[in-house]
Tab-separated table of C-alpha atoms in Angstrom:
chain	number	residue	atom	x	y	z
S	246	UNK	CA	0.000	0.000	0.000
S	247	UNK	CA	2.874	2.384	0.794
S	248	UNK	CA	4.644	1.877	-2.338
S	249	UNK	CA	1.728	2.129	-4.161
S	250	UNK	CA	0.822	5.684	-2.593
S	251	UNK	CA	4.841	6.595	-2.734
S	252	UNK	CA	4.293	5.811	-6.742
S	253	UNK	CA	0.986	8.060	-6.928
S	254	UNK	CA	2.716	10.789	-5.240
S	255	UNK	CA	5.688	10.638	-7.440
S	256	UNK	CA	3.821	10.698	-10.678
S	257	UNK	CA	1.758	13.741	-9.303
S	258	UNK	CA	4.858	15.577	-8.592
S	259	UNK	CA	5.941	15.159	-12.030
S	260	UNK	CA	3.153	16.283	-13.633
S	261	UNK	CA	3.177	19.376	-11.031
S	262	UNK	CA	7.412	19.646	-12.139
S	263	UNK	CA	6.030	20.168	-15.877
S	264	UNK	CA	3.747	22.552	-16.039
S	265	UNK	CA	6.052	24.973	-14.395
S	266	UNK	CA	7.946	24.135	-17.072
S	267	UNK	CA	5.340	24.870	-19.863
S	268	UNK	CA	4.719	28.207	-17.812
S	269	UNK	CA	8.319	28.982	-17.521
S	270	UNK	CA	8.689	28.465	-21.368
S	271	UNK	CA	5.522	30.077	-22.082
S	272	UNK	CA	6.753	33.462	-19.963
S	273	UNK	CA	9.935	33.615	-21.887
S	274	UNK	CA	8.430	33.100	-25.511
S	275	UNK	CA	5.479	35.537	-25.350
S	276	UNK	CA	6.933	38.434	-24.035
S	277	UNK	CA	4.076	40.715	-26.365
S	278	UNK	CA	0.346	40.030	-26.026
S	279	UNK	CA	-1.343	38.640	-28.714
S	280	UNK	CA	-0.410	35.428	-31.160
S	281	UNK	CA	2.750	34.058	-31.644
S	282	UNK	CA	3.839	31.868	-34.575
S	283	UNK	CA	7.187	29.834	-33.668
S	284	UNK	CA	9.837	27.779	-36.602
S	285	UNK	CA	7.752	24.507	-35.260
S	286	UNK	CA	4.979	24.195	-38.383
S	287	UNK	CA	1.552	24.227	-36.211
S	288	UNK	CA	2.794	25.193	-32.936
S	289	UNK	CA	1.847	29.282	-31.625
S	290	UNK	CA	1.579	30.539	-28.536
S	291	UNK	CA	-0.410	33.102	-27.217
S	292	UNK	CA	-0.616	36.182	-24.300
S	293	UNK	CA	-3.478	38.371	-23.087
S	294	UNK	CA	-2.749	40.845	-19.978
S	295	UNK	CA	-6.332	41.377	-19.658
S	296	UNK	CA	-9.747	39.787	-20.170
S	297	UNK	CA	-11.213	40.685	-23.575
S	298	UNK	CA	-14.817	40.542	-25.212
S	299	UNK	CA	-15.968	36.899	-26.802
S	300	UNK	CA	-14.645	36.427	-30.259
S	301	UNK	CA	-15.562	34.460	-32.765
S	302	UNK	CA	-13.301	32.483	-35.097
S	303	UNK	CA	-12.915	29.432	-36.771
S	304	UNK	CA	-11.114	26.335	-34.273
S	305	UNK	CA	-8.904	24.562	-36.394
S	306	UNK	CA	-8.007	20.742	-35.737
S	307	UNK	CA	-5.754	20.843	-32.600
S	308	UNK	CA	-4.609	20.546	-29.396
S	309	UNK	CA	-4.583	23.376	-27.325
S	310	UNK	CA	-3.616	23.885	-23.698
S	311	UNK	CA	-3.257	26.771	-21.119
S	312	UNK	CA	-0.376	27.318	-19.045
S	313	UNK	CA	-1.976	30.382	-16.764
S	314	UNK	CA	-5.287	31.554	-15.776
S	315	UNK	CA	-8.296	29.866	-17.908
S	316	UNK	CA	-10.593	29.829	-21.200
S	317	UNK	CA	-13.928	29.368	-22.233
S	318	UNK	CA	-15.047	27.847	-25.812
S	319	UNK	CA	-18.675	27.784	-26.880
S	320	UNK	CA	-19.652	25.130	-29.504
S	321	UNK	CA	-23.136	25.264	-30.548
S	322	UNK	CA	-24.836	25.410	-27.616
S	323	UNK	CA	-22.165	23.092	-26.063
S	324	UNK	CA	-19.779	24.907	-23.648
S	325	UNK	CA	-15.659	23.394	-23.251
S	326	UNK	CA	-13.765	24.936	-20.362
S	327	UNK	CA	-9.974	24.339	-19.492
S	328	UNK	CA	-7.003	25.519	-17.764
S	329	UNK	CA	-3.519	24.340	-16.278
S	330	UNK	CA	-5.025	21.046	-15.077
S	331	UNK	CA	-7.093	20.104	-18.575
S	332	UNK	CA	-6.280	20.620	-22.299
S	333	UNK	CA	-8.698	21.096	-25.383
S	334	UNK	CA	-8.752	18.926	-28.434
S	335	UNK	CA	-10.551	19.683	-31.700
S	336	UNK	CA	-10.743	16.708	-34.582
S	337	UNK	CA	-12.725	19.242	-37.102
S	338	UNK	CA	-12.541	22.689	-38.439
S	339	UNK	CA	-15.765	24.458	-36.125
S	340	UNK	CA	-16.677	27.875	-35.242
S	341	UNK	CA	-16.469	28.703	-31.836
S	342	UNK	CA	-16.911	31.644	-29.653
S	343	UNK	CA	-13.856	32.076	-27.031
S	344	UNK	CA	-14.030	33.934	-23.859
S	345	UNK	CA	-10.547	34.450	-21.953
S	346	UNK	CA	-12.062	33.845	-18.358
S	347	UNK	CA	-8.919	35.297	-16.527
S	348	UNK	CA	-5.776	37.693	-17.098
S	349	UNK	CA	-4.398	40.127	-15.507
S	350	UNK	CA	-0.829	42.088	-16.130
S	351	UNK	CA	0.676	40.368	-12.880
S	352	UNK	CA	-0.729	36.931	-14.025
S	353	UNK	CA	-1.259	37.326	-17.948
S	354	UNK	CA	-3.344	34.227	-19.859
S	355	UNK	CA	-0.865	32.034	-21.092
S	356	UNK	CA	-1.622	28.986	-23.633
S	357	UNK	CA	-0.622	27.145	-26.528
S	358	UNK	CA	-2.185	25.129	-29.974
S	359	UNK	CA	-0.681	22.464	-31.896
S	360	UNK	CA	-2.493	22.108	-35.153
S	361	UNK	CA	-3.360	18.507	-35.748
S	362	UNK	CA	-2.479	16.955	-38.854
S	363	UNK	CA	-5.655	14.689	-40.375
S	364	UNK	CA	-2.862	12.952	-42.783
S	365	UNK	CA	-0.152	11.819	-39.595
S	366	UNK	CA	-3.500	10.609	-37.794
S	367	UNK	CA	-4.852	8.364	-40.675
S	368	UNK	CA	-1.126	7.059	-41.222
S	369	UNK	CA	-1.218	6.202	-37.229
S	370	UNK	CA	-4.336	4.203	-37.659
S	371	UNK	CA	-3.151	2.413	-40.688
S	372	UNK	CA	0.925	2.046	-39.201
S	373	UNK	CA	-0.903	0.792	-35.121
S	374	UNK	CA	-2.990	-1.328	-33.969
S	375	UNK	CA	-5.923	0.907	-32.708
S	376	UNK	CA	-9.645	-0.095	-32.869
S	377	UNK	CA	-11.603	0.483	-36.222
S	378	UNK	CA	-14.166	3.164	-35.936
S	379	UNK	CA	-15.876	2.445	-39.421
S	380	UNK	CA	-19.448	1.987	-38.006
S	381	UNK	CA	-19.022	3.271	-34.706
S	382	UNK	CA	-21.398	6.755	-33.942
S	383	UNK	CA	-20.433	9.605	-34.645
S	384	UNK	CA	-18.983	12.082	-30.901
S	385	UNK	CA	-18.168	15.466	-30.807
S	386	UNK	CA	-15.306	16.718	-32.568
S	387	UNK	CA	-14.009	19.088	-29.455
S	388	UNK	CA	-13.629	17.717	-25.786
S	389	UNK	CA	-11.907	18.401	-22.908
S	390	UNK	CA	-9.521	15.515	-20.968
S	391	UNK	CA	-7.407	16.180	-17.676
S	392	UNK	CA	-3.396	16.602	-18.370
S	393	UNK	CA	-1.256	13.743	-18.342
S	394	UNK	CA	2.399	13.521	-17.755
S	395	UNK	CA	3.264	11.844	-20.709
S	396	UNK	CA	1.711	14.058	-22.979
S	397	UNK	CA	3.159	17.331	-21.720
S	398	UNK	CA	6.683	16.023	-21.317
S	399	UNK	CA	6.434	15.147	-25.465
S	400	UNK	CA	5.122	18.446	-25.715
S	401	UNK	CA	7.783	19.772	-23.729
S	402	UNK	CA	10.724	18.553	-26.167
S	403	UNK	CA	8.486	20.153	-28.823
S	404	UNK	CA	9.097	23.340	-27.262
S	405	UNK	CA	12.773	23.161	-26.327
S	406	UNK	CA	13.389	22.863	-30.315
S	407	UNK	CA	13.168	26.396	-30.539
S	408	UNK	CA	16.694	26.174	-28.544
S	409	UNK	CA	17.895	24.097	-31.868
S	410	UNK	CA	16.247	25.155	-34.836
S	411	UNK	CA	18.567	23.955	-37.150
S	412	UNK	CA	17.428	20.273	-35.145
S	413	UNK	CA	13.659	21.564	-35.983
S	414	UNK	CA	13.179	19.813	-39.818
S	415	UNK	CA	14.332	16.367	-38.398
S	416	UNK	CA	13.222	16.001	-34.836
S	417	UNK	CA	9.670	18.081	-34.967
S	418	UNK	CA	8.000	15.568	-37.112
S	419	UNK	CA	8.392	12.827	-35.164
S	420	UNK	CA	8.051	14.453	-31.741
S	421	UNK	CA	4.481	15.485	-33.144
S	422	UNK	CA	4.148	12.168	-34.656
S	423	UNK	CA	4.627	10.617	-30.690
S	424	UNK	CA	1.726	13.185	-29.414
S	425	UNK	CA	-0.978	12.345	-32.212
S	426	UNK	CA	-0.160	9.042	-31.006
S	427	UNK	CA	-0.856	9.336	-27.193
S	428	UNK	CA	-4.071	11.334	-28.113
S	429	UNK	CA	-5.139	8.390	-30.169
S	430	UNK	CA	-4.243	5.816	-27.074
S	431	UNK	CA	-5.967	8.128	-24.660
S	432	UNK	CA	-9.654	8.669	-23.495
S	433	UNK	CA	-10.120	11.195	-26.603
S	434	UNK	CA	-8.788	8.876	-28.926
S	435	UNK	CA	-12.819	8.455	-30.383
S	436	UNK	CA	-12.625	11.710	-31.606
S	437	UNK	CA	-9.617	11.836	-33.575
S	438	UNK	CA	-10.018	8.096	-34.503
S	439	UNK	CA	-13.238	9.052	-36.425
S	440	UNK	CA	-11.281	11.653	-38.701
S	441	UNK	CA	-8.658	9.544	-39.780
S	442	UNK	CA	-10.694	6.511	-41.542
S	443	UNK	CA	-11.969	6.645	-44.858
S	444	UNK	CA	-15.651	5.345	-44.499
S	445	UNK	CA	-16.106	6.815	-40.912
S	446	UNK	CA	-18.855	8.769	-40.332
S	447	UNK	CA	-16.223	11.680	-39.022
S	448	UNK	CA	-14.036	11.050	-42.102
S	449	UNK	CA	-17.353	11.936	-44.521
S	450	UNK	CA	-18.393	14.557	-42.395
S	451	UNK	CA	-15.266	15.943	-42.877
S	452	UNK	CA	-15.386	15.945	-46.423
S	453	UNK	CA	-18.239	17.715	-46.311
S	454	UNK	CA	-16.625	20.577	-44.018
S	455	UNK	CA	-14.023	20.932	-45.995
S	456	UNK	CA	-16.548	21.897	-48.979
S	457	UNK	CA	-18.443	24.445	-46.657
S	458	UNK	CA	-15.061	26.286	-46.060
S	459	UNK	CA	-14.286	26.214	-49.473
S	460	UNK	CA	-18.087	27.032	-51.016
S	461	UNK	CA	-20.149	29.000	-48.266
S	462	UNK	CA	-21.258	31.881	-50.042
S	463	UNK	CA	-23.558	29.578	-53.063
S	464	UNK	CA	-26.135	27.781	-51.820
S	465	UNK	CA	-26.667	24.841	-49.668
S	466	UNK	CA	-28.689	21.896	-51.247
S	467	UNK	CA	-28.377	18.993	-48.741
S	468	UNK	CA	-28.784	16.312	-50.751
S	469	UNK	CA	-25.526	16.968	-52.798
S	470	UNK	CA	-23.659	17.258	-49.419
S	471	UNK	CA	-25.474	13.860	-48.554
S	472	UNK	CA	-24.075	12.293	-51.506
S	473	UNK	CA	-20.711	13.926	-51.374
S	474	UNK	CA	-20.766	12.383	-47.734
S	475	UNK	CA	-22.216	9.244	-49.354
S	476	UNK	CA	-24.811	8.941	-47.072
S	477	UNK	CA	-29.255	9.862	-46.840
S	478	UNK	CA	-29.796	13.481	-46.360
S	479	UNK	CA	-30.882	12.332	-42.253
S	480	UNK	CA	-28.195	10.803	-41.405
S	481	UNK	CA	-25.707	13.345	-43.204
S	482	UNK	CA	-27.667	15.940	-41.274
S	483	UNK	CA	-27.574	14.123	-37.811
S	484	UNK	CA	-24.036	13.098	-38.039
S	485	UNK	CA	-23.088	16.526	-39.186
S	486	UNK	CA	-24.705	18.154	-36.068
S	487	UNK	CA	-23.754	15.118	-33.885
S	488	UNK	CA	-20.074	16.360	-34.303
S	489	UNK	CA	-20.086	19.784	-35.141
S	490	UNK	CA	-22.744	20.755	-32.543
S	491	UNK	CA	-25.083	23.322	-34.999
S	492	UNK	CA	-26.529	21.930	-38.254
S	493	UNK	CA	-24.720	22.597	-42.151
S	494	UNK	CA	-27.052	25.833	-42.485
S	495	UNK	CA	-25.761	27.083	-38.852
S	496	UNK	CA	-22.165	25.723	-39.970
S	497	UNK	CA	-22.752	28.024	-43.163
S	498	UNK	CA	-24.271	31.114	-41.617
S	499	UNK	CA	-21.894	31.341	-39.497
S	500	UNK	CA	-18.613	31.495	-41.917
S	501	UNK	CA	-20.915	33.756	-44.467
S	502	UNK	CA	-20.832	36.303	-41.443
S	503	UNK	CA	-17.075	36.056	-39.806
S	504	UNK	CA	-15.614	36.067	-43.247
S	505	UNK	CA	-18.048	39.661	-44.015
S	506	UNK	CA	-16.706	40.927	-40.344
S	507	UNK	CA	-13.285	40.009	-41.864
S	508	UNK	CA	-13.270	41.506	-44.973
S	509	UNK	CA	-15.341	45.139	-43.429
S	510	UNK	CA	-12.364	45.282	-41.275
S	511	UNK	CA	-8.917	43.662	-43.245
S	512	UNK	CA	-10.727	45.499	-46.947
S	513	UNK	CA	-12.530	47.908	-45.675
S	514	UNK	CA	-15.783	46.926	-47.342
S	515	UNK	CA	-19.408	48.466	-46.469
S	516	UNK	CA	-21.600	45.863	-45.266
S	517	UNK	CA	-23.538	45.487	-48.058
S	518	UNK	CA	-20.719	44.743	-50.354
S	519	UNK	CA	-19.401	42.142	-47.624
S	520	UNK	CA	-22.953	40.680	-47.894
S	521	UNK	CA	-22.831	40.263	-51.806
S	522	UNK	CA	-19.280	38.542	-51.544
S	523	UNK	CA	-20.084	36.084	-49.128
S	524	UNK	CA	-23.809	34.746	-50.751
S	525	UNK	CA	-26.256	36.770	-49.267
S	526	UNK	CA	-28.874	38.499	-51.736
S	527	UNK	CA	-30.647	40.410	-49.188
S	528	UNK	CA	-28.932	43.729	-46.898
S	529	UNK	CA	-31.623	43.604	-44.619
S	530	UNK	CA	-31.311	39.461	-44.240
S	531	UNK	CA	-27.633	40.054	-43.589
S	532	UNK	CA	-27.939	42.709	-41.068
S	533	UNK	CA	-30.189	40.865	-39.079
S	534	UNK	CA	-28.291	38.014	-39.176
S	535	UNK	CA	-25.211	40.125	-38.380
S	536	UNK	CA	-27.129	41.636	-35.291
S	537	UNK	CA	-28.130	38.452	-34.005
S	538	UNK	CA	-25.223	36.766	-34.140
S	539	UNK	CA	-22.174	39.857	-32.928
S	540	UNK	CA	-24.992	41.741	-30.891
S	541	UNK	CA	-24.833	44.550	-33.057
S	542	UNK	CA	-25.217	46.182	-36.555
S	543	UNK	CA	-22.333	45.561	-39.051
S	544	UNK	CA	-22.137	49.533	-39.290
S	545	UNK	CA	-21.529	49.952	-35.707
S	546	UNK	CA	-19.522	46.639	-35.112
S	547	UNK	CA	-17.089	47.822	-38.230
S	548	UNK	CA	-16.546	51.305	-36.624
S	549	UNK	CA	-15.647	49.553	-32.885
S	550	UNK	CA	-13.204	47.199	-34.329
S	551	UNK	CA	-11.576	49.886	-36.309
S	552	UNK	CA	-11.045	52.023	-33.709
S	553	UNK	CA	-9.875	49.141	-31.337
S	554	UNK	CA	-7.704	47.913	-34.279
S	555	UNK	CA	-9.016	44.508	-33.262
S	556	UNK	CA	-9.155	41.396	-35.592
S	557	UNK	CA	-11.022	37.778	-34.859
S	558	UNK	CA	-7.648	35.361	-34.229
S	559	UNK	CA	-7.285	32.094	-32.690
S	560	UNK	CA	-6.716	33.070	-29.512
């Protein structure tokens, strides 16, 4: 009994050991606020001093994890919170609105994201010896899991590349390799599994976000997305909102209006030119859809972000 509580201790004080070390790494690489971008393909970091407004952008596949103070991630009407002690993963390009739920200048929000590569995940499933998912039902595509050791130490050599860069071409691949791998061993291993096999019902509905991101502003007929997805238009439509959380016209709607906030602000487009580029037909449609959505009018929401010099990241 003793050595068994001697060995639970131990592996809680390494765990405890490494994330100071993610938040003494984190301190020294984001000196600025805002998004960083390091020589590791995928990997940024990111600092806020302060707690901002919600924003709404578009979560790519990843892994993301916080270092200091806490975040908030709406998903549909599905909420995802996580801090030092838990890390997000996303299997599917989703729109999300993100809240910061703590910062301050003495304790600034510090976190990380590691994009996740679709392609390394279907080689895993193919190269190991992890269960099929073919037929299994669909999950959600984001979910949160508690921090493990052996996942943040792997992430931890990721980082300390950035001491070697000229070691970056040869070693990052297969340190990033090793943590696709221990997410796919792990309790979210369902939903990455179900994006990396062709015939899965995540696989197809993946196909079928990757033409929405592509082709959002023509119109949405379901049943060609049902056949692209080779499935009925119900179950393309229930597995779609089974892992995305919001149905293909939500899943649409939504990128029609962040890329119009996008280009009022990065091309300084009126709102009813933004509304013609990105499908809609009618101003007054747009606007309310706008309003409903950012909680107020493109006109007004254009001249705050303007003035704020403010821009929807990944944050």
């Amino acid at each position: 009994m003793d050595t068994e509580r001697n060995i639970i201790f131990q592996k809680k004080d390494e765990l405890e050991t490494a994330k100071r070390g993610l938040l003494e790494r984190l301190q020294r690489w984001t000196v600025k606020q805002g998004m960083i971008k390091t020589a590791v393909e995928g990997l940024s970091f990111v600092r806020h001093d302060s707690i901002g407004t919600q924003t709404l952008y578009m979560q790519e596949p990843s892994i993301c994890m916080v270092a200091q103070q806490s975040k908030r991630l709406l998903l549909g009407a599905e909420c995802f919170e996580y801090d030092a002690n838990h890390y997000l993963i996303t299997a599917l390009d989703v729109p999300v609105i993100a809240e910061i739920t703590g910062a301050s200048k003495e304790k600034p929000y510090l976190g990380l994201t590691l994009k996740i590569d679709r392609t390394v995940i279907t080689q895993l499933m193919a190269d190991s010896s992890l269960p099929p998912v073919d037929h299994s039902p669909a999950v959600p595509v984001m979910t949160v899991s508690e921090l493990s050791f052996a996942l943040l130490s792997s992430l931890l050599r990721l980082i300390d590349l950035l001491e070697e860069p000229e070691s970056i071409p040869v070693l990052a691949p297969a340190i990033k390799r090793e943590i696709f791998y221990r997410l796919l061993i792990n309790e979210q291993g369902p939903h990455l599994r179900q994006i990396g096999i062709t015939g899965s019902y995540g696989y197809q509905i993946g196909l079928a976000v990757d033409w929405l991101k592509k082709n959002f502003a023509v119109s949405l007929h379901m049943e060609d997305l049902a056949k692209l997805c080779n499935m009925s238009v119900s179950a393309f439509h229930h597995n779609f909102k089974a892992l995305t959380a919001m149905s293909p016209l939500q899943y649409q709607k939504i990128l029609r209006l962040q890329t119009a906030r996008n280009l009022m602000l990065g091309e300084h487009c009126e709102a009813a030119e933004a509304a013609f580029k990105v499908g809609y037909e009618s101003p007054s449609q747009f606007s309310r859809e706008y309003s409903r959505l950012f909680k107020t009018t493109p006109a007004h929401d254009k001249k705050n972000m303007l003035k704020s010099g403010k821009s929807e990241k990944n944050v």
